Each structure stands twice: as structure tokens, then as C-alpha cells.
Amino acid sequence: MKKLLNTLFVTMPDTYLSLDGENIVIKRDDEIAGRYPLHNLEGVCTFGYAGVSPALMGKCAENNIGLTFMTRNGRFLARVVGEDKGNVVLRKEQYRISDDERRSAIFARNMILGKVYNSKWVVERALRDHALRIDTERMKQVSASLSETMKLIRGVEQLDILRGLEGSAAVQYNSVFDQLILQQKEQFFFHGRNKRPPLDNVNALLSFTYSLLAKDVTAALESVGLDAYVGFLHRDRPGRASLALDMMEELRSVYADRMVLYLINKKVVNDSGFVKKENGSVIMDDDTRKAVLKAWHERKQEKIMHPYLNEKIAWGLVPYAQALLLARHIRGDLDEYPPFFWK
Amino acid sequence: MWDDNEEDFLMLSGIQHFNFCRRQWALIHIEQQWEENVRTVEGAHLHRKADQPMLREKRGDKLIVRALPVQSRRLGISGICDVVEFVRDSSGVPLAGEEGLYVPYPVEYKRGKPKRNDSDRSQLVAQLMCLEEMLMCELKVGYLYYDEIKHRVEVPVSEADKAKVKQSLEEMRHYYERNHTPRAKTGPHCQSCSLNVVCLPEMLERKSVSSFIESRLSE
């Protein structure tokens, strides 16, 4: 498997990124605030608004370093993409599948299978680790019902039915998610998902980590030659990275939700880092965002055993490994797409 | 005969990939995947000198030409010879703008040392066949220069070698037209392959995904 390099997150708002030889130089008020050699970097992710020099953009595109622009709140804005790998054969097959609802459903169902499996094991893990603090009866019910849903998903050939099953599994999982929050319960609670804008601390954290995950998955899909904007379960919508959203489904709970729970339960973040605006929307302050990014980055370096490849890889390479497996299935090397089953 | 459609010519360098591993060739030439690794970077570095099309040297009886574009309409391939040495020889062919007769000898630069497999050789043979067609002559010898041993190895080329190259090209054409990526025969050579991380050779030998999913669901 390829090597996972570092991602440079630039969180200071008034910084300008430029190129000097083989280095990225970070400037603030015309002063140099940092300088890093590019060959160590896999990606650069900037939350600032002062910008990036065209020379640096060119260098990143040339060297396959993902350069991503995010808003201050962590919403994805844009990405610099270099010359296309031009793998038309793969893409055309992807489009054919996407145009065929039945084939799309068969592709999407494995991703949803991964999603339900992984959320089940997030619940099971809580049952194992914190039985004394949670409503075990209820959790067991949810786990059992998720298992039932998986059996049904396995045979689905229609997108509507798949969406229905996905929806009911999500309702089950969401209904106990609040129980997984074991610390700071007064300020961190989950009463349902809201995102435009997030209305509580937990939703603000979820939105932020989901957008980080979306960025990673989009880049992974494009790096193997797939079109991140043409999906199977998520249908075409201008500007929406539908395939990335499809593939994210199986990673949300294990990659992002567990990160959010860790941040709260280990008190890496606390209530004072969240600002409630007049309209009820909640945003994170700079330090909190920094703490999330730091934890995110550290998690990415941790090694795990990939369930299908049986190979030790960094967490951060999971989107890449899954994208590669998806491409290999589309090209006919694999009989099915193997979801990322994690427990 | 591929006479009129240069667009559909295969890349000459591909024959080396193909004879190293069919799947590697397909990943590069059909799927357009390319991963840099230490070896490819070394290779590129090695070619820097060879890859100077404006350099043309005359040394006594020799005319040395670098980065010479060649093609064969008969075989439907095109590519670039690292170096072609034209040696003045009464058994040779006339060259435009030069006095006398010359025999061309292609020299292909390779990193490492002479290999056991035929992949480097096959590329040289294909170059030779291109030169034969373009210059209307018959050639029997080329050279492989190896970086590690720092000298060139003479490669005699027989009719059988040329027939083998033709055979490879037919197979390549067959895959190319179907856009098909063949499965790999895995082996020790996978370790040195720059496309290992894209190919996932171990994956091809693993049990089916269906049984993987079934076993996970029945936990």
C-alpha cells in the first residue's frame, strides 16, 4: 500500500501560502510564519482566506499534493486538481452503472451494508466497554435490529427500497447515539441531526468531521481515476460529490462519529469552545477547530488491519484503499465491492 | 497493417512492460495508472542525458543521435530510441545529408543490471524493427546499456526474436481493443513493480468478496 504522508492544516485566517523552491512558505503580515518541505506532504488544507500563490497551486497539482480550500467553518470550497489521469475506460463504466438504477442499487447496497455493519459495531463496542452506564436493553435491541436490516439489504436491487432500509437503520442508530456520550452531557447531547446550520455542539462537531471526511474521500476517489461527482445511491446534483457521499456512508460512524465521541468523552473539546449565534446556529472557535484537526490528523496516522486486504495500513489510507477496491470491482477484477467492515 | 491510423499505434516502450507483466502494461497503457517509485525516478534521471533530441555528435566514423522518434506502420507502434549510433560501413544504407553508408545500432538505457527476463530485450528488438522499416535495411545487433554495470551489452537479434515481438504486439493489440486488463501472474517480480499499490496483486488471489461479506454478516 502507498505511504501516508502528512497533511498540513492552515487554520490561521490571515495567512498567505506561497512557494519557495521545494518548500511551502506560510506568510502572515508579510512575516514568514512557517516553512515546510513539500515532499513530506500529501495534502494541504487551508481554512484561511488570504489565499495561495498560483505557483504553489501549480506545484501541488504537479506533485499530486491535494490542495483544499475550506471556509472558516470547515465547509468545503474548492480543490486544486492537476492533469486528469484520463482513465476513460473506468469512468465510462462508472457512468454506465450510474445510469442503470438496478446496477447502481447493487453497488450502493454494499456501501450501505458497510454503513449498517459499522454502526452496529459502534453500538456493540459501547455495550462491551460501558455496560454499566448505558441502557443495555435498548442498545441490544438496536444492535439486533441493525443485524436484521443487513440481511434485508443483502438482496436489494432497487434504490428506493435501499433508501428505506438505510433510513430505518439510521433512525435506530441515531436513537441511541446520545447514550454514547458519556461526559459533559449537559453541554453535549444528540437529539437528532441538523446541519444547515448545526444547532448544537454535537452537530457542529459532526458537520465539521463529515466535511473533513468528504474531502479525504473525494481526493481518494479521484486519485484512483473515478469521478467523485457521479454516484450510485446519491443521484446527480450539480456540485455534489455524490460518489464520495456514497462511499462516506460506510465510514461515517467508524471514522467521524467515533472521533466526535472521543473528543467529547476525553474532554479534548469543551463547551466554551462553541459559540452560539443569534439564530441558534453553533460554530466552533479557532482553538476547538485546531484541537479537532490535531486529533483527526493523529488518528489518520494510526495503523489498522484492513479487513479485506488483510494488510496493515494507516487509518488515513482507508478512503484510498476503498476507492481502489471500488475501481477494481468496476474494472471487473473483483466479484463485488468489499465494504470496509470495522469492529 | 496499421498504415493509416497513427492514433491507434501502441507505445513502443509498452512492450517492455508487457513482457515484464501483462497486467502492469494494461494498468499503464489501458488504465493510465502510473505510480512513481524509487525505480521510476532513477530511470527518469538516467534518461536525462539520453533524452536530449538536439544533441547530435560525430565521433570519427560514428554519428550519435539521441531521443530519435521511430515508428513501424507494419507493427502499429511508435516510440523513441534513447540513442541510435550510425556507424559508417559499406554494408549500410545512405542517410539524408550525410556522405557514405551507415548501419544503425539502437542503444537503450536501462537502470540496474542485465535482467534474466526478456523484457528489456524485447523493447530493443522492437526499436530495431522500427529502424529496419524506416531505413529499409536489415539489422542484427543492438545494445542495452546498464546503469549499474556502467557499460553496454551487445544484443544479437534473430528472426525468432522478431517473431516473438510480433506475437507480443498481437496480444497487446487484442487486450487494447477490448480495453481489458488481464489478471497478473503474481511472483517475486511484484515486489519491484512500481504499480504494486494500484494492482494489489495479493488481492487477485484472495477469496471472493461475496464469501468475505457472507462470513462477516454471519458473525
Coordinates of C-alpha atoms in Angstrom, one line a residue:
Chain A
M1 CA 0.0 0.0 0.0
K2 CA 1.2 3.5 -0.6
K3 CA 2.6 5.6 2.2
L4 CA 0.5 8.1 4.1
L5 CA 2.3 11.4 4.3
N6 CA 1.4 14.4 6.3
T7 CA -1.5 16.9 5.8
L8 CA -0.7 20.5 6.5
F9 CA -3.7 22.2 8.0
V10 CA -3.5 26.0 7.9
T11 CA -6.1 27.4 10.4
M12 CA -4.9 31.0 10.9
P13 CA -7.2 33.2 8.8
D14 CA -4.9 35.8 7.5
T15 CA -2.2 33.6 6.1
Y16 CA -0.9 33.5 2.6
L17 CA 0.7 30.4 1.2
S18 CA 3.4 30.6 -1.4
L19 CA 6.1 28.5 -3.0
D20 CA 9.8 28.9 -2.4
G21 CA 11.9 26.2 -4.3
E22 CA 10.6 22.9 -2.9
N23 CA 9.0 24.5 0.1
I24 CA 5.7 25.8 1.1
V25 CA 6.0 29.1 2.9
I26 CA 3.3 30.4 5.2
K27 CA 3.2 34.2 5.5
R28 CA 1.3 36.4 7.9
D29 CA 1.5 40.2 7.7
D30 CA 4.5 39.7 5.4
E31 CA 6.3 37.8 8.0
I32 CA 7.2 34.2 7.5
A33 CA 5.2 32.1 9.9
G34 CA 6.3 28.7 8.7
R35 CA 8.2 26.8 6.1
Y36 CA 7.8 23.1 5.2
P37 CA 9.3 20.9 2.5
L38 CA 6.6 19.8 0.1
H39 CA 8.0 16.3 -0.4
N40 CA 6.7 15.3 3.1
L41 CA 3.2 16.4 2.3
E42 CA 0.2 14.5 1.0
G43 CA -2.2 17.3 1.3
V44 CA -2.5 21.0 2.2
C45 CA -5.8 22.1 3.7
T46 CA -6.4 25.8 4.3
F47 CA -9.1 27.5 6.3
G48 CA -7.7 31.0 5.7
Y49 CA -8.9 33.5 3.2
A50 CA -5.9 35.4 2.2
G51 CA -5.1 32.8 -0.5
V52 CA -2.5 30.7 -2.1
S53 CA 0.0 31.7 -4.8
P54 CA -0.5 30.4 -8.3
A55 CA 3.0 28.9 -8.3
L56 CA 2.2 26.8 -5.2
M57 CA -1.1 25.7 -6.8
G58 CA 0.8 24.5 -9.9
K59 CA 3.4 22.7 -7.8
C60 CA 0.8 20.9 -5.7
A61 CA -1.1 19.9 -8.9
E62 CA 2.2 18.7 -10.4
N63 CA 3.2 16.7 -7.4
N64 CA -0.1 15.2 -6.6
I65 CA -0.5 17.1 -3.3
G66 CA -4.1 17.7 -2.6
L67 CA -4.7 21.4 -2.0
T68 CA -8.0 22.1 -0.5
F69 CA -9.8 25.3 0.4
M70 CA -12.3 25.3 3.3
T71 CA -14.4 28.0 4.8
R72 CA -13.7 29.1 8.3
N73 CA -16.4 26.8 9.4
G74 CA -14.9 23.8 7.7
R75 CA -17.2 23.7 4.7
F76 CA -15.5 22.5 1.6
L77 CA -14.9 25.2 -1.0
A78 CA -12.6 24.1 -3.7
R79 CA -9.7 21.8 -4.5
V80 CA -6.9 22.2 -7.0
V81 CA -6.8 19.3 -9.4
G82 CA -4.0 18.6 -11.8
E83 CA -4.0 16.9 -15.1
D84 CA -6.6 14.2 -15.3
K85 CA -5.4 10.7 -15.2
G86 CA -7.6 10.2 -18.2
N87 CA -8.8 6.8 -17.3
V88 CA -11.8 7.0 -19.6
V89 CA -12.5 3.2 -19.6
L90 CA -13.0 3.2 -15.9
R91 CA -15.1 6.3 -15.9
K92 CA -17.3 5.3 -18.7
E93 CA -18.1 2.1 -16.9
Q94 CA -18.8 4.1 -13.7
Y95 CA -21.3 6.3 -15.7
R96 CA -23.0 3.2 -17.2
I97 CA -23.5 1.8 -13.8
S98 CA -24.8 5.2 -12.5
D99 CA -27.2 5.4 -15.4
D100 CA -28.6 2.0 -14.6
E101 CA -30.7 2.1 -11.4
R102 CA -30.6 -1.6 -10.8
R103 CA -26.8 -1.8 -11.1
S104 CA -26.5 1.3 -9.0
A105 CA -28.5 -0.3 -6.3
I106 CA -26.3 -3.4 -6.3
F107 CA -23.2 -1.2 -5.9
A108 CA -24.8 1.1 -3.3
R109 CA -26.1 -1.8 -1.2
N110 CA -22.6 -2.9 -0.3
M111 CA -21.7 0.6 0.9
I112 CA -24.9 0.7 2.9
L113 CA -24.2 -2.7 4.2
G114 CA -20.8 -1.4 5.4
K115 CA -22.6 1.6 7.0
V116 CA -25.1 -0.5 9.0
Y117 CA -22.4 -3.1 10.0
N118 CA -20.1 -0.3 11.3
S119 CA -22.8 1.5 13.2
K120 CA -23.9 -1.8 14.7
W121 CA -20.3 -2.3 15.9
V122 CA -20.1 1.2 17.4
V123 CA -23.2 0.2 19.4
E124 CA -21.7 -3.2 20.3
R125 CA -18.5 -1.6 21.4
A126 CA -20.3 0.6 23.8
L127 CA -22.1 -2.4 25.2
R128 CA -18.8 -4.1 25.8
D129 CA -17.0 -1.1 27.2
H130 CA -19.6 0.8 29.1
A131 CA -22.4 -1.6 30.0
L132 CA -22.9 0.0 33.4
R133 CA -23.5 3.4 32.0
I134 CA -25.9 2.7 29.2
D135 CA -29.3 1.3 28.7
T136 CA -28.1 -2.1 27.6
E137 CA -31.5 -3.5 26.9
R138 CA -32.2 -0.8 24.4
M139 CA -28.7 -1.0 22.8
K140 CA -29.1 -4.7 22.3
Q141 CA -32.4 -4.2 20.6
V142 CA -30.8 -1.7 18.3
S143 CA -27.9 -4.0 17.5
A144 CA -30.3 -6.8 16.8
S145 CA -32.4 -4.7 14.5
L146 CA -29.4 -3.5 12.6
S147 CA -28.4 -7.1 12.1
E148 CA -31.9 -7.8 10.7
T149 CA -31.6 -4.8 8.4
M150 CA -28.3 -6.1 7.0
K151 CA -29.9 -9.4 6.0
L152 CA -32.6 -7.5 4.1
I153 CA -30.1 -5.1 2.4
R154 CA -28.1 -8.0 1.0
G155 CA -30.7 -8.9 -1.6
V156 CA -32.0 -5.4 -2.5
E157 CA -32.0 -4.4 -6.2
Q158 CA -34.0 -1.2 -6.0
L159 CA -32.7 2.1 -4.9
D160 CA -36.0 3.2 -3.2
I161 CA -36.0 0.0 -1.0
L162 CA -32.4 0.5 -0.2
R163 CA -33.0 4.1 0.8
G164 CA -35.9 2.9 3.0
L165 CA -33.7 0.4 4.8
E166 CA -30.9 2.8 5.2
G167 CA -33.2 5.3 6.7
S168 CA -34.6 2.9 9.2
A169 CA -31.2 1.8 10.2
A170 CA -30.1 5.4 10.7
V171 CA -33.2 6.1 12.9
Q172 CA -32.2 3.1 15.1
Y173 CA -28.6 4.2 15.4
N174 CA -29.4 7.8 16.0
S175 CA -31.9 6.9 18.7
V176 CA -29.0 5.6 20.9
F177 CA -26.2 7.9 19.7
D178 CA -26.8 10.2 22.7
Q179 CA -26.1 7.3 25.0
L180 CA -22.6 7.0 23.6
I181 CA -21.8 10.5 25.0
L182 CA -20.6 9.7 28.5
Q183 CA -19.0 13.0 29.6
Q184 CA -20.1 16.7 29.6
K185 CA -23.7 15.6 29.0
E186 CA -25.1 18.9 29.9
Q187 CA -23.4 20.7 27.0
F188 CA -23.0 17.8 24.6
F189 CA -26.2 15.9 23.6
F190 CA -27.6 14.4 20.5
H191 CA -31.3 14.8 19.8
G192 CA -31.2 14.4 16.1
R193 CA -29.1 15.5 13.2
N194 CA -29.3 19.1 11.9
K195 CA -26.8 20.7 9.6
R196 CA -27.8 23.9 7.9
P197 CA -26.8 25.3 10.2
P198 CA -25.8 22.9 13.1
L199 CA -27.8 23.9 16.1
D200 CA -25.9 22.3 18.9
N201 CA -22.3 21.4 19.8
V202 CA -22.5 17.8 18.8
N203 CA -24.0 18.6 15.4
A204 CA -21.3 21.3 14.9
L205 CA -18.7 18.6 15.5
L206 CA -20.4 16.1 13.3
S207 CA -20.7 18.6 10.4
F208 CA -17.0 19.5 10.7
T209 CA -15.7 16.0 10.8
Y210 CA -18.0 14.9 8.0
S211 CA -16.7 17.6 5.8
L212 CA -13.1 16.6 6.5
L213 CA -14.0 13.0 5.7
A214 CA -15.8 14.1 2.5
K215 CA -12.6 15.9 1.4
D216 CA -10.5 12.8 2.0
V217 CA -12.9 10.5 0.2
T218 CA -13.2 12.8 -2.8
A219 CA -9.5 13.1 -3.2
A220 CA -9.1 9.3 -2.8
L221 CA -11.7 8.6 -5.5
E222 CA -10.2 11.0 -7.9
S223 CA -6.7 9.7 -7.2
V224 CA -7.7 6.2 -8.5
G225 CA -9.4 7.7 -11.6
L226 CA -13.0 7.7 -10.5
D227 CA -15.4 10.6 -10.9
A228 CA -16.3 11.6 -7.3
Y229 CA -19.4 13.5 -8.6
V230 CA -21.2 10.6 -10.3
G231 CA -22.7 8.4 -7.6
F232 CA -24.9 5.3 -7.3
L233 CA -27.1 5.9 -4.3
H234 CA -26.8 9.7 -4.3
R235 CA -28.0 10.8 -7.7
D236 CA -26.6 13.6 -9.8
R237 CA -26.9 17.0 -8.4
P238 CA -24.8 19.9 -9.6
G239 CA -21.8 20.5 -7.4
R240 CA -22.4 17.4 -5.2
A241 CA -19.7 14.8 -4.9
S242 CA -22.3 12.0 -5.0
L243 CA -19.9 9.1 -5.2
A244 CA -17.9 10.5 -2.3
L245 CA -21.1 10.7 -0.3
D246 CA -21.9 7.1 -1.2
M247 CA -18.6 5.9 -0.1
M248 CA -18.7 8.0 3.0
E249 CA -21.7 6.2 4.3
E250 CA -19.7 3.2 5.4
L251 CA -17.0 5.4 7.0
R252 CA -19.1 8.0 8.9
S253 CA -19.7 6.0 12.1
V254 CA -16.2 4.5 12.4
Y255 CA -14.2 7.4 11.1
A256 CA -16.1 10.5 12.1
D257 CA -18.7 9.7 14.7
R258 CA -16.2 7.8 16.9
M259 CA -13.8 10.8 16.5
V260 CA -16.6 13.1 17.8
L261 CA -17.3 10.8 20.7
Y262 CA -13.6 10.6 21.6
L263 CA -13.3 14.4 21.5
I264 CA -16.2 14.8 23.9
N265 CA -15.6 11.8 26.2
K266 CA -11.9 12.5 26.6
K267 CA -12.7 16.2 27.1
V268 CA -10.5 17.3 24.2
V269 CA -13.2 19.9 23.5
N270 CA -15.5 21.7 25.9
D271 CA -18.5 23.9 25.8
S272 CA -16.6 27.2 26.0
G273 CA -15.1 26.4 22.6
F274 CA -18.5 26.7 20.9
V275 CA -20.2 29.9 20.1
K276 CA -24.0 30.2 19.8
K277 CA -25.1 32.7 17.2
E278 CA -28.3 34.8 17.4
N279 CA -30.1 32.5 15.1
G280 CA -29.3 29.4 17.1
S281 CA -26.5 28.2 14.9
V282 CA -23.4 26.9 16.6
I283 CA -19.9 27.5 15.4
M284 CA -16.5 26.4 16.9
D285 CA -13.8 28.8 17.9
D286 CA -10.3 28.5 16.4
D287 CA -8.8 26.6 19.3
T288 CA -11.5 24.0 19.2
R289 CA -11.2 23.6 15.4
K290 CA -7.4 23.2 15.9
A291 CA -7.9 20.5 18.5
V292 CA -10.3 18.6 16.2
L293 CA -7.8 18.8 13.3
K294 CA -5.0 17.7 15.5
A295 CA -6.9 14.7 16.7
W296 CA -8.1 14.0 13.2
H297 CA -4.6 14.0 11.9
E298 CA -3.2 11.8 14.7
R299 CA -6.0 9.3 14.1
K300 CA -5.0 9.2 10.4
Q301 CA -1.5 8.0 11.3
E302 CA -2.7 5.1 13.4
K303 CA -2.3 1.7 11.9
I304 CA -5.1 -0.8 11.5
M305 CA -5.6 -4.1 9.8
H306 CA -7.6 -3.6 6.7
P307 CA -10.4 -6.2 6.9
Y308 CA -10.4 -7.3 3.3
L309 CA -6.9 -6.6 2.2
N310 CA -5.5 -8.2 5.4
E311 CA -2.8 -5.6 5.3
K312 CA -1.7 -3.1 7.9
I313 CA -2.4 0.4 6.7
A314 CA -2.8 3.8 8.3
W315 CA -6.4 4.9 9.1
G316 CA -5.8 7.8 6.7
L317 CA -5.4 5.4 3.8
V318 CA -8.7 3.7 4.3
P319 CA -10.6 6.0 1.9
Y320 CA -7.8 5.4 -0.7
A321 CA -7.9 1.6 -0.2
Q322 CA -11.7 1.6 -0.5
A323 CA -11.6 3.7 -3.6
L324 CA -9.0 1.4 -5.1
L325 CA -11.2 -1.6 -4.4
L326 CA -14.2 0.1 -5.9
A327 CA -12.2 0.8 -9.1
R328 CA -11.0 -2.7 -9.2
H329 CA -14.5 -4.0 -9.0
I330 CA -15.8 -1.6 -11.6
R331 CA -13.0 -2.9 -13.9
G332 CA -14.0 -6.5 -13.2
D333 CA -11.1 -7.7 -11.0
L334 CA -13.4 -8.4 -8.0
D335 CA -16.7 -10.1 -7.9
E336 CA -18.2 -7.4 -5.6
Y337 CA -17.2 -4.2 -3.9
P338 CA -15.9 -5.2 -0.4
P339 CA -17.2 -2.7 2.2
F340 CA -15.0 -1.6 5.0
F341 CA -16.3 -3.7 7.8
W342 CA -14.8 -2.4 11.0
K343 CA -15.3 -3.5 14.6
Chain B
M1 CA -1.0 -3.3 -41.2
W2 CA -1.9 -0.2 -39.2
D3 CA -0.9 2.0 -42.1
D4 CA -3.2 5.0 -41.8
N5 CA -4.1 5.3 -38.2
E6 CA -1.2 6.6 -36.2
E7 CA -3.6 7.4 -33.4
D8 CA -4.0 3.8 -32.7
F9 CA -0.3 3.0 -32.6
L10 CA 0.8 1.3 -29.4
M11 CA 3.6 2.8 -27.4
L12 CA 6.9 1.0 -28.2
S13 CA 8.0 1.2 -24.6
G14 CA 4.9 -0.8 -23.6
I15 CA 6.4 -4.0 -24.9
Q16 CA 8.9 -4.0 -22.1
H17 CA 6.1 -3.6 -19.6
F18 CA 4.1 -6.2 -21.3
N19 CA 6.9 -8.8 -21.2
F20 CA 7.5 -7.9 -17.6
C21 CA 3.9 -8.4 -16.7
R22 CA 0.8 -8.1 -18.9
R23 CA -1.2 -6.6 -16.1
Q24 CA 1.4 -3.9 -15.5
W25 CA 1.3 -3.0 -19.2
A26 CA -2.5 -2.8 -19.1
L27 CA -2.6 -0.7 -16.0
I28 CA -0.2 1.8 -17.5
H29 CA -1.4 1.8 -21.1
I30 CA -5.1 1.0 -20.9
E31 CA -6.0 2.3 -17.4
Q32 CA -3.4 5.1 -17.5
Q33 CA -2.2 4.5 -14.0
W34 CA 1.3 5.4 -13.1
E35 CA 2.9 5.4 -9.7
E36 CA 6.3 6.9 -9.2
N37 CA 8.7 4.9 -7.1
V38 CA 12.4 5.0 -6.5
R39 CA 13.0 2.9 -9.6
T40 CA 11.0 5.1 -11.9
V41 CA 12.6 8.2 -10.6
E42 CA 16.0 6.6 -11.0
G43 CA 15.0 5.7 -14.5
A44 CA 14.0 9.2 -15.4
H45 CA 17.3 10.5 -14.0
L46 CA 19.2 8.0 -16.1
H47 CA 17.4 9.1 -19.2
R48 CA 18.1 12.8 -18.8
K49 CA 21.3 12.6 -20.8
A50 CA 19.8 10.3 -23.4
D51 CA 16.8 12.4 -23.7
Q52 CA 18.3 15.4 -25.5
P53 CA 17.0 15.5 -29.0
M54 CA 19.1 18.4 -30.0
L55 CA 22.4 16.7 -29.2
R56 CA 24.0 15.2 -32.3
E57 CA 27.5 14.1 -32.1
K58 CA 30.0 13.0 -34.6
R59 CA 32.9 10.9 -33.5
G60 CA 35.1 9.6 -36.3
D61 CA 33.0 7.0 -38.1
K62 CA 30.1 7.4 -35.8
L63 CA 27.1 9.7 -35.8
I64 CA 25.3 9.6 -32.5
V65 CA 21.7 10.7 -32.3
R66 CA 19.7 10.9 -29.1
A67 CA 16.0 10.7 -28.5
L68 CA 15.2 9.6 -32.0
P69 CA 11.5 9.2 -32.7
V70 CA 10.7 5.9 -34.6
Q71 CA 7.7 4.0 -35.7
S72 CA 6.6 1.0 -37.6
R73 CA 3.4 1.2 -39.7
R74 CA 3.6 -2.5 -40.2
L75 CA 3.6 -3.2 -36.5
G76 CA 1.5 -0.2 -35.5
I77 CA 3.9 1.1 -32.9
S78 CA 5.8 4.3 -32.2
G79 CA 8.3 5.5 -29.7
I80 CA 11.6 7.0 -29.0
C81 CA 15.1 5.4 -29.1
D82 CA 17.3 6.7 -26.3
V83 CA 20.4 6.6 -28.6
V84 CA 21.0 5.4 -32.1
E85 CA 24.6 5.1 -33.3
F86 CA 25.1 5.3 -37.0
V87 CA 28.3 3.6 -37.9
R88 CA 29.9 4.2 -41.3
D89 CA 30.0 0.8 -43.0
S90 CA 30.0 -0.2 -46.7
S91 CA 27.2 -2.7 -45.9
G92 CA 25.0 0.2 -44.6
V93 CA 22.3 2.5 -46.0
P94 CA 22.6 6.1 -47.2
L95 CA 21.4 8.8 -44.8
A96 CA 20.0 12.1 -45.9
G97 CA 22.6 14.8 -45.6
E98 CA 25.5 12.5 -44.8
E99 CA 28.2 11.1 -47.0
G100 CA 28.7 7.4 -47.2
L101 CA 26.8 4.4 -45.9
Y102 CA 25.7 3.8 -42.3
V103 CA 24.5 0.9 -40.2
P104 CA 22.3 2.0 -37.3
Y105 CA 22.6 0.4 -33.8
P106 CA 20.0 1.3 -31.2
V107 CA 21.2 1.7 -27.6
E108 CA 18.6 1.5 -24.9
Y109 CA 19.5 2.8 -21.5
K110 CA 18.3 0.8 -18.5
R111 CA 18.7 1.2 -14.8
G112 CA 20.1 -1.7 -12.8
K113 CA 21.9 -4.6 -14.4
P114 CA 21.1 -7.2 -17.1
K115 CA 17.9 -8.9 -16.3
R116 CA 17.0 -12.6 -16.5
N117 CA 13.7 -11.9 -18.2
D118 CA 13.3 -10.8 -21.8
S119 CA 11.6 -7.5 -21.2
D120 CA 14.4 -5.1 -21.8
R121 CA 15.5 -7.2 -24.8
S122 CA 12.0 -7.1 -26.4
Q123 CA 12.0 -3.3 -26.3
L124 CA 15.3 -3.2 -28.1
V125 CA 14.1 -5.7 -30.7
A126 CA 11.0 -3.6 -31.3
Q127 CA 13.2 -0.5 -31.8
L128 CA 15.4 -2.4 -34.2
M129 CA 12.4 -3.5 -36.2
C130 CA 11.2 0.2 -36.4
L131 CA 14.6 1.3 -37.7
E132 CA 14.6 -1.6 -40.2
E133 CA 11.3 -0.4 -41.6
M134 CA 12.1 3.3 -41.7
L135 CA 15.6 2.9 -43.2
M136 CA 14.8 -0.1 -45.4
C137 CA 17.6 -2.2 -44.1
E138 CA 18.1 -5.4 -42.2
L139 CA 19.6 -5.2 -38.7
K140 CA 21.0 -7.9 -36.5
V141 CA 22.5 -6.1 -33.4
G142 CA 21.5 -3.6 -30.8
Y143 CA 22.8 -2.6 -27.3
L144 CA 21.5 -2.4 -23.8
Y145 CA 23.4 0.0 -21.6
Y146 CA 23.0 -0.8 -17.9
D147 CA 23.5 1.9 -15.3
E148 CA 24.7 -0.4 -12.6
I149 CA 27.5 -2.1 -14.5
K150 CA 28.1 1.1 -16.4
H151 CA 28.6 -0.5 -19.8
R152 CA 26.6 -1.8 -22.7
V153 CA 25.8 -5.3 -23.5
E154 CA 25.7 -6.4 -27.1
V155 CA 22.4 -8.0 -28.1
P156 CA 22.3 -10.1 -31.2
V157 CA 18.8 -10.2 -32.7
S158 CA 17.5 -13.2 -34.5
E159 CA 14.4 -13.8 -36.7
A160 CA 12.9 -15.7 -33.8
D161 CA 13.3 -12.6 -31.5
K162 CA 11.5 -10.5 -34.1
A163 CA 8.7 -13.1 -34.4
K164 CA 8.3 -13.1 -30.6
V165 CA 7.9 -9.3 -30.6
K166 CA 5.3 -9.6 -33.3
Q167 CA 3.5 -12.2 -31.2
S168 CA 3.5 -9.9 -28.1
L169 CA 2.3 -7.0 -30.1
E170 CA -0.7 -9.0 -31.4
E171 CA -1.6 -10.0 -27.9
M172 CA -1.3 -6.4 -26.7
R173 CA -3.5 -5.2 -29.6
H174 CA -6.1 -7.8 -28.6
Y175 CA -6.2 -6.5 -25.0
Y176 CA -6.1 -2.9 -26.1
E177 CA -9.0 -3.2 -28.4
R178 CA -11.1 -4.8 -25.7
N179 CA -9.8 -2.4 -23.0
H180 CA -9.2 -5.4 -21.0
T181 CA -6.8 -5.6 -18.0
P182 CA -5.6 -9.2 -17.6
R183 CA -5.1 -10.7 -14.3
A184 CA -1.5 -10.9 -13.0
K185 CA 0.6 -14.0 -12.5
T186 CA 1.9 -13.0 -9.1
G187 CA 5.5 -13.7 -8.2
P188 CA 8.7 -12.2 -6.8
H189 CA 8.7 -9.6 -9.6
C190 CA 5.6 -8.0 -8.0
Q191 CA 7.9 -6.6 -5.3
S192 CA 9.9 -4.5 -7.7
C193 CA 6.8 -3.3 -9.6
S194 CA 6.1 0.4 -9.5
L195 CA 2.3 -0.3 -9.8
N196 CA 2.1 -2.7 -6.9
V197 CA -0.1 -0.4 -4.9
V198 CA -2.6 0.0 -7.7
C199 CA -2.5 -3.5 -8.9
L200 CA -2.9 -5.1 -5.5
P201 CA -1.6 -8.5 -6.7
E202 CA -2.4 -10.3 -3.5
M203 CA -6.0 -9.2 -3.9
L204 CA -6.3 -11.3 -7.0
E205 CA -5.5 -14.4 -5.2
R206 CA -7.8 -13.8 -2.3
K207 CA -11.2 -15.5 -1.7
S208 CA -14.2 -13.9 -3.3
V209 CA -15.7 -10.7 -1.9
S210 CA -19.1 -12.5 -1.7
S211 CA -17.8 -15.1 0.7
F212 CA -16.0 -12.3 2.6
I213 CA -19.3 -10.4 3.1
E214 CA -21.2 -13.6 4.0
S215 CA -18.7 -14.5 6.6
R216 CA -18.9 -11.1 8.2
L217 CA -22.6 -11.0 8.2
S218 CA -22.9 -14.3 9.9
E219 CA -20.8 -13.2 12.8

